[in-house]
Short mmCIF file of C-alpha atoms in Angstrom, two decimals:
data_model
loop_
_atom_site.label_atom_id
_atom_site.label_comp_id
_atom_site.label_asym_id
_atom_site.label_seq_id
_atom_site.Cartn_x
_atom_site.Cartn_y
_atom_site.Cartn_z
CA MET A 1252 50.06 192.49 249.40
CA LYS A 1253 50.15 196.08 250.62
CA ALA A 1254 47.25 196.94 248.30
CA LEU A 1255 45.22 194.03 249.69
CA SER A 1256 46.00 195.05 253.24
CA LEU A 1257 44.98 198.65 252.60
CA LEU A 1258 41.74 197.49 250.96
CA ILE A 1259 40.80 195.28 253.90
CA ARG A 1260 41.63 197.99 256.45
CA THR A 1261 39.54 200.51 254.49
CA LEU A 1262 36.69 198.01 254.33
CA LEU A 1263 36.77 197.52 258.08
CA VAL A 1264 36.90 201.25 258.85
CA TYR A 1265 34.02 201.94 256.45
CA THR A 1266 31.94 199.14 257.98
CA ILE A 1267 32.50 200.19 261.57
CA SER A 1268 31.94 203.90 260.95
CA ASN A 1269 28.79 203.43 258.90
CA ILE A 1270 27.07 200.66 260.79
CA THR A 1271 26.85 202.81 263.89
CA GLN A 1272 24.90 205.47 261.99
CA ILE A 1273 21.81 203.36 261.27
CA SER A 1274 18.58 205.26 261.51
CA PRO A 1275 15.56 203.09 262.39
CA LYS A 1276 13.34 205.18 260.12
CA GLU A 1277 15.57 205.16 257.05
CA GLY A 1278 13.64 204.75 253.80
CA TRP A 1279 10.18 205.41 255.24
CA GLN A 1280 8.26 208.61 254.55
CA VAL A 1281 4.82 209.89 255.49
CA TYR A 1282 3.00 211.94 252.89
CA SER A 1283 0.51 213.57 255.29
CA SER A 1284 -1.94 212.73 258.08
CA ALA A 1285 -4.89 214.28 259.82
CA GLN A 1286 -7.99 213.61 261.92
CA ASP A 1287 -11.56 213.82 260.73
CA PRO A 1288 -14.29 215.73 262.68
CA ASP A 1289 -15.12 212.57 264.65
CA GLY A 1290 -11.55 212.20 265.85
CA ARG A 1291 -10.72 209.17 263.73
CA CYS A 1292 -7.23 208.97 262.28
CA ILE A 1293 -7.02 209.39 258.53
CA CYS A 1294 -3.59 208.94 256.97
CA THR A 1295 -2.91 210.05 253.45
CA VAL A 1296 0.16 208.44 251.92
CA VAL A 1297 1.82 207.70 248.64
CA ALA A 1298 1.98 203.91 248.43
CA PRO A 1299 5.61 202.77 248.73
CA GLU A 1300 7.34 200.43 246.34
CA GLN A 1301 6.49 196.80 246.96
CA ASN A 1302 10.11 195.85 247.73
CA LEU A 1303 10.65 198.65 250.28
CA CYS A 1304 10.76 196.25 253.22
CA SER A 1305 13.69 194.37 251.71
CA ARG A 1306 15.61 197.64 251.83
CA ASP A 1307 15.04 198.22 255.56
CA ALA A 1308 18.17 199.97 256.85
CA LYS A 1309 19.00 197.71 259.73
CA SER A 1310 18.53 194.41 257.93
CA ARG A 1311 20.44 195.71 254.92
CA GLN A 1312 23.33 196.99 257.02
CA LEU A 1313 23.46 193.79 259.03
CA ARG A 1314 23.50 191.71 255.86
CA GLN A 1315 26.27 193.85 254.39
CA LEU A 1316 28.21 193.63 257.63
CA LEU A 1317 28.08 189.84 257.66
CA GLU A 1318 29.16 189.72 254.03
CA LYS A 1319 32.11 192.01 254.77
CA VAL A 1320 33.16 189.94 257.77
CA GLN A 1321 33.06 186.86 255.56
CA ASN A 1322 35.13 188.60 252.90
CA MET A 1323 37.58 189.75 255.53
CA SER A 1324 37.92 186.21 256.87
CA GLN A 1325 38.69 184.97 253.38
CA SER A 1326 41.29 187.70 252.97
CA ILE A 1327 42.93 186.74 256.25
CA GLU A 1328 43.00 183.12 255.08
CA VAL A 1329 44.80 184.20 251.91
CA LEU A 1330 47.19 186.22 254.04
CA ASN A 1331 47.82 183.22 256.25
CA LEU A 1332 48.68 181.08 253.23
CA ARG A 1333 51.02 183.79 252.06
CA THR A 1334 52.67 183.86 255.49
CA GLN A 1335 53.10 180.09 255.47
CA ARG A 1336 54.75 180.29 252.07
CA ASP A 1337 57.10 183.01 253.30
CA PHE A 1338 57.91 180.87 256.31
CA GLN A 1339 59.19 178.18 253.97
CA TYR A 1340 61.54 180.77 252.49
CA VAL A 1341 62.75 181.60 255.99
CA LEU A 1342 63.47 177.94 256.69
CA LYS A 1343 65.40 177.74 253.46
CA MET A 1344 67.36 180.80 254.46
CA GLU A 1345 68.18 179.23 257.80
CA THR A 1346 69.65 176.19 256.07
CA GLN A 1347 71.68 178.37 253.77
CA MET A 1348 72.95 180.42 256.70
CA LYS A 1349 74.13 177.26 258.43
CA GLY A 1350 75.94 176.29 255.24
CA LEU A 1351 77.50 179.71 255.12
CA LYS A 1352 78.71 179.36 258.70
CA ALA A 1353 80.37 176.06 257.84
CA LYS A 1354 82.13 177.70 254.93
CA PHE A 1355 83.52 180.37 257.19
CA ARG A 1356 84.97 177.72 259.49
CA GLN A 1357 86.51 175.92 256.60
CA ILE A 1358 88.12 179.13 255.34
CA GLU A 1359 89.49 179.85 258.77
CA ASP A 1360 91.09 176.38 258.93
CA ASP A 1361 92.78 176.68 255.56
CA ARG A 1362 93.07 180.37 254.96
CA LYS A 1363 95.87 180.29 252.43
CA THR A 1364 95.46 177.31 250.12
CA LEU A 1365 91.70 177.42 249.55
CA MET A 1366 91.03 181.14 249.92
CA THR A 1367 90.17 181.86 246.30
CA LYS A 1368 87.92 178.81 245.84
CA HIS A 1369 85.96 179.30 249.03
CA PHE A 1370 85.61 183.01 248.47
CA GLN A 1371 83.84 182.34 245.16
CA GLU A 1372 81.53 179.83 246.81
CA LEU A 1373 80.84 182.35 249.56
CA LYS A 1374 79.92 184.99 246.99
CA GLU A 1375 77.50 182.60 245.29
CA LYS A 1376 75.87 181.80 248.61
CA MET A 1377 75.49 185.49 249.36
CA ASP A 1378 73.88 186.07 245.95
CA GLU A 1379 71.34 183.36 246.76
CA LEU A 1380 70.49 185.05 250.03
CA LEU A 1381 69.89 188.52 248.61
CA PRO A 1382 66.30 187.80 247.31
CA LEU A 1383 65.36 186.45 250.72
CA ILE A 1384 65.98 189.73 252.48
CA PRO A 1385 62.76 191.49 251.19
CA VAL A 1386 60.82 188.27 251.79
CA LEU A 1387 61.90 188.32 255.38
CA GLU A 1388 60.85 191.95 255.71
CA GLN A 1389 57.44 191.17 254.16
CA TYR A 1390 57.04 188.25 256.51
CA LYS A 1391 57.54 190.55 259.47
CA THR A 1392 55.00 193.02 258.03
CA ASP A 1393 52.42 190.27 257.39
CA ALA A 1394 52.79 188.95 260.89
CA LYS A 1395 52.19 192.43 262.27
CA LEU A 1396 49.19 192.89 259.98
CA ILE A 1397 47.61 189.67 261.21
CA THR A 1398 47.85 190.99 264.75
CA GLN A 1399 46.09 194.21 263.67
CA PHE A 1400 43.36 192.23 261.92
CA LYS A 1401 42.69 190.22 265.03
CA GLU A 1402 42.18 193.44 266.97
CA GLU A 1403 39.87 194.88 264.30
CA ILE A 1404 37.83 191.69 264.18
CA ARG A 1405 37.44 191.98 267.94
CA ASN A 1406 36.13 195.55 267.52
CA LEU A 1407 33.84 194.50 264.69
CA SER A 1408 32.35 191.73 266.80
CA ALA A 1409 31.57 194.28 269.48
CA VAL A 1410 29.73 196.43 266.94
CA LEU A 1411 27.77 193.42 265.71
CA THR A 1412 26.80 192.56 269.27
CA GLY A 1413 25.56 196.13 269.78
CA ILE A 1414 23.42 195.94 266.66
CA GLN A 1415 21.92 192.62 267.73
CA GLU A 1416 21.04 194.12 271.10
CA GLU A 1417 19.48 197.16 269.39
CA ILE A 1418 17.23 195.06 267.16
CA GLY A 1419 16.22 192.74 269.95
CA ALA A 1420 18.99 190.15 269.98
CA TYR A 1421 17.65 188.34 266.89
CA ASP A 1422 20.13 186.43 264.78
CA TYR A 1423 20.27 187.30 261.11
CA GLU A 1424 18.15 184.40 259.87
CA GLU A 1425 15.37 185.19 262.30
CA LEU A 1426 15.57 188.87 261.40
CA HIS A 1427 15.46 188.00 257.70
CA GLN A 1428 12.32 185.90 258.21
CA ARG A 1429 10.68 188.77 260.07
CA VAL A 1430 11.52 191.12 257.19
CA LEU A 1431 10.03 188.67 254.67
CA SER A 1432 6.90 188.37 256.79
CA LEU A 1433 6.59 192.14 256.99
CA GLU A 1434 7.07 192.42 253.24
CA THR A 1435 4.27 189.90 252.66
CA ARG A 1436 1.96 191.88 254.92
CA LEU A 1437 2.91 195.06 253.09
CA ARG A 1438 2.10 193.50 249.73
CA ASP A 1439 -1.27 192.35 251.05
CA CYS A 1440 -1.85 195.92 252.17
CA MET A 1441 -0.80 197.21 248.76
CA LYS A 1442 -3.40 195.00 247.11
CA LYS A 1443 -6.03 196.82 249.15
CA LEU A 1444 -4.54 200.16 248.08
CA THR A 1445 -5.17 199.63 244.39
CA CYS A 1446 -7.05 202.88 243.93
CA GLY A 1447 -5.88 206.42 244.36
CA LYS A 1448 -5.77 209.84 242.78
CA LEU A 1449 -3.14 210.64 240.17
CA MET A 1450 -0.58 213.10 241.53
CA LYS A 1451 2.50 212.80 239.35
CA ILE A 1452 3.84 211.24 236.13
CA THR A 1453 7.57 210.55 235.80
CA GLY A 1454 9.73 209.17 233.00
CA PRO A 1455 9.57 208.07 230.35
CA ILE A 1456 11.63 204.91 230.14
CA THR A 1457 12.28 204.03 226.51
CA VAL A 1458 11.75 200.29 226.12
CA LYS A 1459 12.19 199.97 222.36
CA THR A 1460 12.25 201.93 219.11
CA SER A 1461 10.28 200.24 216.33
CA GLY A 1462 7.41 200.54 213.89
CA THR A 1463 5.77 203.61 212.40
CA ARG A 1464 4.89 206.87 214.14
CA PHE A 1465 1.57 205.38 215.26
CA GLY A 1466 0.75 202.14 217.03
CA ALA A 1467 -0.02 200.35 220.28
CA TRP A 1468 1.70 197.93 222.63
CA MET A 1469 0.35 196.45 225.82
CA THR A 1470 0.32 193.73 228.47
CA ASP A 1471 -2.66 192.13 230.22
CA PRO A 1472 -3.40 193.77 233.61
CA LEU A 1473 -5.22 190.63 234.76
CA ALA A 1474 -2.43 188.20 233.83
CA SER A 1475 -0.67 186.19 236.52
CA GLU A 1476 2.72 187.28 237.82
CA LYS A 1477 4.43 184.64 235.66
CA ASN A 1478 2.59 185.70 232.51
CA ASN A 1479 4.37 188.71 231.03
CA ARG A 1480 3.31 188.49 227.40
CA VAL A 1481 3.50 191.63 225.29
CA TRP A 1482 1.30 192.42 222.28
CA TYR A 1483 2.29 194.77 219.50
CA MET A 1484 0.00 196.43 216.91
CA ASP A 1485 1.75 198.73 214.45
CA SER A 1486 -0.11 201.57 212.65
CA TYR A 1487 -3.64 202.89 213.15
CA THR A 1488 -5.27 201.47 210.01
CA ASN A 1489 -5.01 198.91 207.19
CA ASN A 1490 -3.56 196.25 209.47
CA LYS A 1491 -4.78 193.01 211.01
CA ILE A 1492 -1.52 191.54 212.35
CA VAL A 1493 -0.94 191.31 216.11
CA ARG A 1494 2.52 190.20 217.23
CA GLU A 1495 3.00 188.43 220.54
CA TYR A 1496 6.15 188.17 222.71
CA LYS A 1497 6.54 185.93 225.75
CA SER A 1498 8.19 188.59 227.85
CA LEU A 1499 9.36 192.18 227.83
CA ALA A 1500 12.92 190.94 227.23
CA ASP A 1501 11.76 189.04 224.14
CA PHE A 1502 9.91 192.13 222.97
CA VAL A 1503 13.06 194.23 223.27
CA SER A 1504 15.17 191.63 221.46
CA GLY A 1505 12.53 191.02 218.79
CA ALA A 1506 12.04 187.33 219.66
CA GLU A 1507 8.45 187.01 218.44
CA SER A 1508 6.57 183.97 219.80
CA ARG A 1509 3.33 184.10 217.82
CA THR A 1510 1.41 186.10 215.24
CA TYR A 1511 -2.38 186.57 215.08
CA ASN A 1512 -4.21 187.47 211.88
CA LEU A 1513 -7.40 189.20 213.02
CA PRO A 1514 -10.59 188.73 210.99
CA PHE A 1515 -11.06 192.52 210.75
CA LYS A 1516 -8.82 195.54 210.37
CA TRP A 1517 -8.67 197.81 213.36
CA ALA A 1518 -9.20 201.56 213.61
CA GLY A 1519 -6.97 203.80 215.71
CA THR A 1520 -4.43 202.75 218.33
CA ASN A 1521 -6.68 202.61 221.38
CA HIS A 1522 -6.91 198.85 221.88
CA VAL A 1523 -6.66 196.94 225.13
CA VAL A 1524 -5.83 193.38 226.21
CA TYR A 1525 -7.93 192.37 229.19
CA ASN A 1526 -8.21 188.92 230.78
CA GLY A 1527 -6.70 187.13 227.79
CA SER A 1528 -8.72 188.85 225.07
CA LEU A 1529 -8.06 191.75 222.73
CA TYR A 1530 -10.69 194.50 222.52
CA PHE A 1531 -10.50 196.76 219.47
CA ASN A 1532 -12.58 199.06 217.28
CA LYS A 1533 -13.47 197.55 213.89
CA TYR A 1534 -12.32 199.73 210.99
CA GLN A 1535 -14.89 202.23 209.58
CA SER A 1536 -17.47 201.40 212.24
CA ASN A 1537 -18.39 201.95 215.88
CA ILE A 1538 -18.34 198.18 216.47
CA ILE A 1539 -16.24 196.81 219.30
CA ILE A 1540 -14.63 193.39 218.81
CA LYS A 1541 -13.59 190.94 221.53
CA TYR A 1542 -10.98 188.49 220.21
CA SER A 1543 -9.64 185.59 222.30
CA PHE A 1544 -5.92 184.94 221.88
CA ASP A 1545 -6.18 181.42 223.32
CA MET A 1546 -9.10 180.38 221.10
CA GLY A 1547 -8.00 182.40 218.08
CA ARG A 1548 -11.47 183.65 217.31
CA VAL A 1549 -13.99 186.45 217.93
CA LEU A 1550 -16.01 185.90 221.10
CA ALA A 1551 -18.26 188.96 220.90
CA GLN A 1552 -18.94 192.12 218.90
CA ARG A 1553 -21.32 194.99 219.53
CA SER A 1554 -22.05 198.43 218.16
CA LEU A 1555 -21.35 201.31 220.55
CA GLU A 1556 -24.59 203.25 220.16
CA TYR A 1557 -24.27 206.82 218.80
CA ALA A 1558 -20.49 206.73 219.05
CA GLY A 1559 -18.72 208.76 216.38
CA PHE A 1560 -16.15 206.91 214.25
CA HIS A 1561 -13.76 207.28 211.29
CA ASN A 1562 -12.32 210.64 212.38
CA VAL A 1563 -15.65 212.22 213.34
CA TYR A 1564 -14.55 212.69 216.97
CA PRO A 1565 -10.87 211.67 217.17
CA TYR A 1566 -8.17 212.86 219.53
CA THR A 1567 -6.14 215.89 218.44
CA TRP A 1568 -3.77 213.77 216.35
CA GLY A 1569 -6.53 212.14 214.27
CA GLY A 1570 -5.74 208.58 213.21
CA PHE A 1571 -9.30 207.21 213.57
CA SER A 1572 -8.91 207.51 217.33
CA ASP A 1573 -12.64 208.12 217.90
CA ILE A 1574 -13.20 205.14 220.21
CA ASP A 1575 -10.70 204.51 223.01
CA LEU A 1576 -10.93 201.17 224.84
CA MET A 1577 -9.19 200.93 228.19
CA ALA A 1578 -9.09 199.04 231.50
CA ASP A 1579 -8.32 199.93 235.10
CA GLU A 1580 -8.76 198.46 238.59
CA ILE A 1581 -12.54 198.57 238.20
CA GLY A 1582 -13.02 197.02 234.78
CA LEU A 1583 -13.38 197.64 231.05
CA TRP A 1584 -14.22 201.08 229.62
CA ALA A 1585 -14.94 202.84 226.33
CA VAL A 1586 -14.29 206.56 225.85
CA TYR A 1587 -15.83 208.27 222.83
CA ALA A 1588 -18.07 211.17 221.77
CA THR A 1589 -21.58 211.46 220.39
CA ASN A 1590 -23.67 214.04 218.58
CA GLN A 1591 -26.15 213.80 221.42
CA ASN A 1592 -23.44 215.04 223.82
CA ALA A 1593 -22.34 217.78 221.41
CA GLY A 1594 -19.06 216.04 220.59
CA ASN A 1595 -18.02 215.95 224.22
CA ILE A 1596 -16.49 212.90 225.84
CA VAL A 1597 -18.74 210.05 226.97
CA ILE A 1598 -17.45 207.39 229.39
CA SER A 1599 -19.10 203.96 229.29
CA GLN A 1600 -18.41 200.96 231.48
CA LEU A 1601 -18.61 197.72 229.49
CA ASN A 1602 -19.44 194.14 230.34
CA GLN A 1603 -16.26 192.30 229.39
CA ASP A 1604 -18.16 189.25 228.14
CA THR A 1605 -21.09 190.73 226.19
CA LEU A 1606 -19.68 194.25 225.51
CA GLU A 1607 -22.97 195.73 226.70
CA VAL A 1608 -22.83 199.21 228.22
CA THR A 1609 -23.64 198.86 231.91
CA LYS A 1610 -23.49 202.61 232.70
CA SER A 1611 -22.47 205.86 230.99
CA TRP A 1612 -21.33 209.33 232.06
CA SER A 1613 -21.49 212.41 229.85
CA THR A 1614 -18.72 214.94 230.37
CA GLY A 1615 -18.34 218.49 229.13
CA TYR A 1616 -14.87 218.08 227.64
CA PRO A 1617 -14.66 218.18 223.81
CA LYS A 1618 -13.22 214.95 222.44
CA ARG A 1619 -11.43 216.77 219.61
CA SER A 1620 -9.57 218.90 222.17
CA ALA A 1621 -8.16 215.87 223.98
CA GLY A 1622 -4.68 214.60 223.15
CA GLU A 1623 -5.18 211.22 224.83
CA SER A 1624 -6.94 209.83 227.90
CA PHE A 1625 -6.69 206.95 230.36
CA MET A 1626 -8.61 205.55 233.34
CA ILE A 1627 -7.26 205.02 236.86
CA CYS A 1628 -9.60 203.79 239.60
CA GLY A 1629 -12.74 204.90 237.78
CA THR A 1630 -11.44 208.39 237.02
CA LEU A 1631 -10.77 209.51 233.47
CA TYR A 1632 -7.64 211.64 232.97
CA VAL A 1633 -7.44 213.70 229.78
CA THR A 1634 -4.38 215.34 228.26
CA ASN A 1635 -4.66 218.65 226.43
CA SER A 1636 -2.37 217.73 223.54
CA HIS A 1637 -0.40 214.96 221.87
CA LEU A 1638 2.60 217.24 221.20
CA THR A 1639 5.41 218.80 223.25
CA GLY A 1640 4.13 220.53 226.38
CA ALA A 1641 1.23 218.11 226.86
CA LYS A 1642 -0.09 217.64 230.38
CA VAL A 1643 -3.02 216.02 232.16
CA TYR A 1644 -5.46 218.89 232.07
CA TYR A 1645 -8.86 217.44 233.03
CA SER A 1646 -10.24 214.59 235.11
CA TYR A 1647 -13.71 213.13 235.57
CA SER A 1648 -14.66 210.83 238.46
CA THR A 1649 -17.31 208.24 237.67
CA LYS A 1650 -17.67 207.63 241.41
CA THR A 1651 -18.87 211.16 242.17
CA SER A 1652 -19.88 212.26 238.63
CA THR A 1653 -17.76 215.37 239.08
CA TYR A 1654 -14.84 216.87 237.17
CA GLU A 1655 -11.88 219.12 237.87
CA TYR A 1656 -9.15 220.83 235.91
CA THR A 1657 -5.69 219.56 236.73
CA ASP A 1658 -2.10 220.48 235.95
CA ILE A 1659 0.04 217.32 235.83
CA PRO A 1660 2.88 217.67 233.33
CA PHE A 1661 4.81 214.81 231.79
CA HIS A 1662 7.78 214.60 229.46
CA ASN A 1663 6.77 214.05 225.81
CA GLN A 1664 10.29 212.99 224.92
CA TYR A 1665 9.71 212.16 221.25
CA PHE A 1666 7.19 214.95 220.57
CA HIS A 1667 4.16 212.95 219.33
CA ILE A 1668 2.02 210.59 221.42
CA SER A 1669 -0.50 208.39 219.62
CA MET A 1670 -1.30 205.96 222.44
CA LEU A 1671 -1.39 206.39 226.24
CA ASP A 1672 -2.95 203.69 228.42
CA TYR A 1673 -2.77 202.77 232.11
CA ASN A 1674 -1.93 199.24 233.25
CA ALA A 1675 -3.26 198.52 236.73
CA ARG A 1676 -0.96 195.54 237.36
CA ASP A 1677 2.21 197.45 236.49
CA ARG A 1678 0.85 200.78 237.78
CA ALA A 1679 2.39 202.43 234.76
CA LEU A 1680 1.37 204.22 231.59
CA TYR A 1681 2.17 202.49 228.31
CA ALA A 1682 2.75 204.94 225.47
CA TRP A 1683 3.60 204.96 221.76
CA ASN A 1684 5.75 208.06 221.33
CA ASN A 1685 6.60 208.72 217.67
CA GLY A 1686 7.85 205.21 216.93
CA HIS A 1687 9.19 204.64 220.45
CA GLN A 1688 7.56 202.29 222.96
CA VAL A 1689 7.91 203.95 226.37
CA LEU A 1690 6.70 203.60 229.96
CA PHE A 1691 5.72 206.34 232.41
CA ASN A 1692 5.62 205.82 236.19
CA VAL A 1693 2.65 207.19 238.10
CA THR A 1694 2.35 208.40 241.70
CA LEU A 1695 -1.08 207.83 243.26
CA PHE A 1696 -2.51 209.57 246.29
CA HIS A 1697 -4.11 206.99 248.65
CA ILE A 1698 -6.46 207.51 251.57
CA ILE A 1699 -5.97 204.90 254.32
CA LYS A 1700 -8.79 204.87 256.83
CA THR A 1701 -9.44 202.87 260.01
CA GLU A 1702 -11.65 199.80 259.97
CA ASP A 1703 -14.39 201.76 261.75
CA ASP A 1704 -14.87 203.95 258.66
CA THR A 1705 -17.79 203.07 256.44
#
């Protein structure tokens, strides 16, 4: 009982002392802001997590406070039951005391003849009363504790009233609805902030350890929120089997839902699933294949003109990684090299239905010097190695047709990366790291402008 009492008192003190320290700006940060030459406000921010609103300090503290008050009320109810039980002991003791008093009178009336007999009975009655002494003491303590709790509840109610006044006298349900509404608006805003410049890569998070040193795993960036299927393609050659899992949890546990036997072997590990179809490079060719998972057949195939293949222009690790297919917020892309561009990287945007090249950009970065690459918002990011110490070293913007050298390190935890692709829905990098399937988080640099900007 004392432990329970101490716990409840500590809970109350913690609640009261912390709830008065709420900062209205807790959890929100501004990356930077400025004004352009015309005086218009331009804010540059790192997009927050989509569930940030649900962690607003005031609503969170208020919710925790209400939960603690509820818990405290339940504890007091338990204490009250305990007190009622102790009261029954007290009543029993009162009865026994009355019996004891009668015995004393009887002894006094017949002190000589019945002394021995009554003395033994008196001793037995006293033995029965001994356990009730600590119960009586506890009963007094519990009664005092209830009085203290009533006072603390009164203080806690005053704090709650102050918080309600500070946030505008809204009750919790109304406040919660306002938070949900704000979160919805924030998510709508986030959808408009799909594009940004890569600033940082963190992680990795190891999802699973399986397969050979080389392979690919992926999800569909255009899938609905309820569709979380994972596809798994082990090795970079001599394989046609694609394994499907209904969710990431099934992938981790190995609960395979379906297997696809492709009509052609693939080359490399640079495949992509986009809008329900798998795009891959046909083995020993520069032909791109579009395979529909739902229909179970090839929907389109086309040769990527002049593209090197079969380890003519691979990434630094080899593995027939000449042609890299990828997707971002803008669409479907192919990254490769040609003799016409002196073995340097060529970026081509593809029509997802016909696989025709809609536009191409020729860069000056040698394909054989690239460890891996990925597209974010129409910008190609290239790493300088597939081994330990790798970093994003070069980027090329298809929007401005310009490049720059960068220095964005990331942790190559298992020393050998053979696949690195961006997923726009998850805003994460999927990687195959020496037989480990891992995820990297990315931080993007967004420019938020006023509606007057063109």
